[in-house]
PDB file of C-alpha atoms in Angstrom:
ATOM      1  CA  MET A   1       0.000   0.000   0.000  1.00 82.00           C
ATOM      2  CA  LEU A   2       1.238   3.449  -0.960  1.00 87.00           C
ATOM      3  CA  ARG A   3      -0.361   6.498   0.708  1.00 92.00           C
ATOM      4  CA  ILE A   4      -0.009   9.983  -0.802  1.00 94.00           C
ATOM      5  CA  GLN A   5      -1.551  13.302   0.177  1.00 96.00           C
ATOM      6  CA  TYR A   6      -2.966  15.440  -2.623  1.00 97.00           C
ATOM      7  CA  ARG A   7      -4.125  19.050  -2.731  1.00 97.00           C
ATOM      8  CA  GLY A   8      -6.152  20.484  -5.549  1.00 97.00           C
ATOM      9  CA  TYR A   9      -9.210  22.295  -6.785  1.00 96.00           C
ATOM     10  CA  ALA A  10     -12.462  21.889  -8.712  1.00 95.00           C
ATOM     11  CA  GLN A  11     -13.206  24.246 -11.584  1.00 94.00           C
ATOM     12  CA  LYS A  12     -15.943  24.630 -14.191  1.00 88.00           C
ATOM     13  CA  LYS A  13     -13.971  23.782 -17.343  1.00 77.00           C
ATOM     14  CA  ASP A  14     -10.428  25.138 -17.700  1.00 69.00           C
ATOM     15  CA  ASP A  15     -11.404  28.806 -17.722  1.00 76.00           C
ATOM     16  CA  GLY A  16     -14.418  28.802 -15.412  1.00 82.00           C
ATOM     17  CA  PRO A  17     -14.792  29.696 -11.743  1.00 89.00           C
ATOM     18  CA  VAL A  18     -12.970  27.658  -9.098  1.00 94.00           C
ATOM     19  CA  TRP A  19     -15.663  25.890  -7.081  1.00 95.00           C
ATOM     20  CA  GLY A  20     -13.518  24.793  -4.157  1.00 96.00           C
ATOM     21  CA  THR A  21     -10.424  23.040  -2.851  1.00 97.00           C
ATOM     22  CA  TYR A  22      -9.533  19.448  -2.060  1.00 97.00           C
ATOM     23  CA  LEU A  23      -7.316  17.792   0.525  1.00 98.00           C
ATOM     24  CA  ILE A  24      -7.099  14.057  -0.199  1.00 97.00           C
ATOM     25  CA  GLU A  25      -5.350  11.052   1.261  1.00 97.00           C
ATOM     26  CA  ALA A  26      -5.021   8.487  -1.526  1.00 96.00           C
ATOM     27  CA  SER A  27      -4.108   4.833  -0.961  1.00 93.00           C
ATOM     28  CA  PHE A  28      -2.832   2.798  -3.916  1.00 89.00           C
ATOM     29  CA  ALA A  29      -3.028  -0.992  -3.517  1.00 84.00           C
ATOM     30  CA  LEU A  30       0.041  -1.705  -5.640  1.00 74.00           C
ATOM     31  CA  VAL A  31       0.678  -5.204  -4.338  1.00 65.00           C
ATOM     32  CA  ASP A  32      -2.772  -6.304  -5.501  1.00 56.00           C
ATOM     33  CA  ALA A  33      -2.302  -5.367  -9.160  1.00 56.00           C
ATOM     34  CA  PRO A  34      -0.228  -6.666 -12.080  1.00 59.00           C
ATOM     35  CA  ASP A  35       2.254  -4.299 -13.733  1.00 61.00           C
ATOM     36  CA  ASP A  36      -0.093  -3.404 -16.597  1.00 63.00           C
ATOM     37  CA  GLY A  37      -3.443  -3.916 -14.862  1.00 76.00           C
ATOM     38  CA  GLU A  38      -5.938  -2.090 -12.685  1.00 84.00           C
ATOM     39  CA  VAL A  39      -4.549  -0.566  -9.489  1.00 86.00           C
ATOM     40  CA  PRO A  40      -7.201  -0.089  -6.783  1.00 89.00           C
ATOM     41  CA  LEU A  41      -7.207   3.476  -5.459  1.00 92.00           C
ATOM     42  CA  VAL A  42      -9.108   4.585  -2.337  1.00 95.00           C
ATOM     43  CA  MET A  43      -9.489   8.252  -1.394  1.00 96.00           C
ATOM     44  CA  ASP A  44     -10.423  10.007   1.817  1.00 97.00           C
ATOM     45  CA  ILE A  45     -11.646  13.405   0.633  1.00 97.00           C
ATOM     46  CA  GLU A  46     -12.078  16.787   2.299  1.00 98.00           C
ATOM     47  CA  TYR A  47     -13.730  19.376   0.046  1.00 97.00           C
ATOM     48  CA  ARG A  48     -14.216  23.057   0.911  1.00 97.00           C
ATOM     49  CA  GLY A  49     -16.322  25.228  -1.375  1.00 96.00           C
ATOM     50  CA  THR A  50     -14.974  28.681  -2.234  1.00 95.00           C
ATOM     51  CA  ASP A  51     -17.731  29.840  -4.589  1.00 94.00           C
ATOM     52  CA  ARG A  52     -21.316  30.422  -3.459  1.00 92.00           C
ATOM     53  CA  ARG A  53     -22.539  28.225  -6.354  1.00 91.00           C
ATOM     54  CA  SER A  54     -20.424  25.255  -5.241  1.00 91.00           C
ATOM     55  CA  VAL A  55     -21.793  22.140  -3.597  1.00 91.00           C
ATOM     56  CA  LYS A  56     -21.571  22.317   0.192  1.00 94.00           C
ATOM     57  CA  ASP A  57     -18.388  21.366   2.021  1.00 96.00           C
ATOM     58  CA  TYR A  58     -18.078  17.628   2.522  1.00 96.00           C
ATOM     59  CA  ASN A  59     -15.862  14.846   3.814  1.00 97.00           C
ATOM     60  CA  SER A  60     -15.923  11.404   2.249  1.00 95.00           C
ATOM     61  CA  THR A  61     -14.004   8.298   3.248  1.00 96.00           C
ATOM     62  CA  GLY A  62     -13.372   5.172   1.237  1.00 95.00           C
ATOM     63  CA  PHE A  63     -14.154   6.622  -2.213  1.00 95.00           C
ATOM     64  CA  GLY A  64     -13.004   3.898  -4.611  1.00 95.00           C
ATOM     65  CA  LEU A  65     -11.454   4.402  -8.029  1.00 94.00           C
ATOM     66  CA  SER A  66      -9.154   2.402 -10.293  1.00 91.00           C
ATOM     67  CA  TRP A  67      -6.048   3.424 -12.193  1.00 89.00           C
ATOM     68  CA  HIS A  68      -5.088   1.411 -15.265  1.00 88.00           C
ATOM     69  CA  ALA A  69      -1.291   1.238 -15.592  1.00 82.00           C
ATOM     70  CA  ARG A  70      -1.291   0.666 -19.358  1.00 85.00           C
ATOM     71  CA  THR A  71      -3.816   3.342 -20.422  1.00 91.00           C
ATOM     72  CA  ARG A  72      -3.109   5.772 -17.525  1.00 91.00           C
ATOM     73  CA  GLU A  73      -6.871   6.209 -17.037  1.00 95.00           C
ATOM     74  CA  VAL A  74      -8.517   6.754 -13.651  1.00 95.00           C
ATOM     75  CA  HIS A  75     -12.169   5.842 -13.351  1.00 94.00           C
ATOM     76  CA  SER A  76     -15.081   5.259 -11.032  1.00 93.00           C
ATOM     77  CA  LYS A  77     -18.822   5.698 -11.288  1.00 87.00           C
ATOM     78  CA  GLY A  78     -19.313   9.331 -12.307  1.00 87.00           C
ATOM     79  CA  TRP A  79     -15.579  10.166 -12.343  1.00 92.00           C
ATOM     80  CA  ASN A  80     -12.899   9.671 -14.994  1.00 96.00           C
ATOM     81  CA  GLY A  81      -9.550  11.123 -15.900  1.00 97.00           C
ATOM     82  CA  ARG A  82      -5.802  10.546 -16.190  1.00 96.00           C
ATOM     83  CA  MET A  83      -2.725  10.059 -14.077  1.00 94.00           C
ATOM     84  CA  GLU A  84       0.545   9.419 -15.921  1.00 90.00           C
ATOM     85  CA  GLN A  85       2.245   7.543 -13.064  1.00 86.00           C
ATOM     86  CA  VAL A  86       1.345   6.253  -9.615  1.00 85.00           C
ATOM     87  CA  GLY A  87       1.484   9.185  -7.225  1.00 87.00           C
ATOM     88  CA  GLY A  88       1.570  11.760 -10.013  1.00 91.00           C
ATOM     89  CA  PRO A  89      -0.799  14.672 -10.639  1.00 95.00           C
ATOM     90  CA  MET A  90      -4.376  13.719 -11.555  1.00 96.00           C
ATOM     91  CA  HIS A  91      -6.830  15.446 -13.867  1.00 96.00           C
ATOM     92  CA  LEU A  92     -10.349  14.150 -13.258  1.00 96.00           C
ATOM     93  CA  LYS A  93     -13.838  15.020 -14.476  1.00 94.00           C
ATOM     94  CA  ASN A  94     -16.886  14.477 -12.290  1.00 90.00           C
ATOM     95  CA  LYS A  95     -20.455  13.766 -13.384  1.00 88.00           C
ATOM     96  CA  TRP A  96     -21.039  17.526 -13.942  1.00 87.00           C
ATOM     97  CA  ASP A  97     -18.002  17.689 -16.267  1.00 90.00           C
ATOM     98  CA  ASP A  98     -16.073  19.866 -13.792  1.00 92.00           C
ATOM     99  CA  ASP A  99     -12.278  19.757 -13.961  1.00 94.00           C
ATOM    100  CA  ILE A 100     -10.666  18.438 -10.802  1.00 95.00           C
ATOM    101  CA  ARG A 101      -6.918  18.978 -10.627  1.00 96.00           C
ATOM    102  CA  LEU A 102      -5.018  17.134  -7.887  1.00 97.00           C
ATOM    103  CA  PHE A 103      -1.319  17.524  -7.107  1.00 96.00           C
ATOM    104  CA  PRO A 104       0.776  15.245  -4.856  1.00 95.00           C
ATOM    105  CA  CYS A 105       2.180  17.116  -1.880  1.00 93.00           C
ATOM    106  CA  ALA A 106       3.380  14.472   0.614  1.00 92.00           C
ATOM    107  CA  LEU A 107       4.269  10.803   0.774  1.00 88.00           C
ATOM    108  CA  LEU A 108       2.364   9.554   3.819  1.00 91.00           C
ATOM    109  CA  GLY A 109       3.644   6.003   3.868  1.00 85.00           C
ATOM    110  CA  ILE A 110       4.533   2.741   2.214  1.00 81.00           C
ATOM    111  CA  SER A 111       3.442  -0.529   3.790  1.00 74.00           C
ATOM    112  CA  GLN A 112       5.912  -3.292   4.524  1.00 56.00           C
ATOM    113  CA  THR A 113       4.254  -5.540   1.960  1.00 56.00           C
ATOM    114  CA  ALA A 114       5.107  -3.165  -0.881  1.00 55.00           C
ATOM    115  CA  SER A 115       8.482  -3.211  -2.603  1.00 52.00           C
ATOM    116  CA  ILE A 116       9.919   0.119  -1.465  1.00 45.00           C
ATOM    117  CA  SER A 117      12.679   0.275  -4.066  1.00 45.00           C
ATOM    118  CA  SER A 118      10.369  -0.362  -7.012  1.00 52.00           C
ATOM    119  CA  ILE A 119       7.712   2.077  -5.790  1.00 52.00           C
ATOM    120  CA  TYR A 120      10.064   4.800  -4.579  1.00 45.00           C
ATOM    121  CA  GLY A 121      11.867   5.037  -7.888  1.00 50.00           C
ATOM    122  CA  ALA A 122       8.544   5.431  -9.728  1.00 57.00           C
ATOM    123  CA  LEU A 123       7.230   8.308  -7.608  1.00 60.00           C
ATOM    124  CA  PRO A 124       7.384  11.869  -8.890  1.00 61.00           C
ATOM    125  CA  ALA A 125      10.712  13.406  -7.863  1.00 56.00           C
ATOM    126  CA  GLY A 126       9.010  16.268  -6.025  1.00 56.00           C
ATOM    127  CA  ILE A 127       7.521  14.065  -3.311  1.00 57.00           C
ATOM    128  CA  GLN A 128      10.193  11.363  -2.962  1.00 52.00           C
ATOM    129  CA  GLY A 129      11.902  13.127  -0.055  1.00 50.00           C
ATOM    130  CA  ARG A 130       8.757  14.261   1.755  1.00 49.00           C
ATOM    131  CA  ILE A 131       7.801  11.196   3.788  1.00 45.00           C
ATOM    132  CA  ARG A 132       5.701  12.230   6.792  1.00 45.00           C
TER     133      ARG A 132
END
């Protein structure tokens, strides 16, 4: 298991208003997936609206998605997008076609069952040294 903290925002299309901000703890179940297959991804989400037209603030735990290593696609019911590498930035769309941009900001942990050397080398360089 690989745990990464993300920060980001929701926006109506690329040039629209910013609806709000995200703080997310994402857990990638790397040991459960083949090299080119689906990687289970679970998110604990904290959303804070910054525009009066936004949905209300919310917290959600256990939101499940999948990342496909070969196609680089992230998907779940009502959500889809891309992530080029495990732990990298994500660009998602929700069911309202809003852009959700998420950026890794901290490496929260790697479980003992995961191969640290193979995962660590694949992480974006910007978060490799920021284990909390």
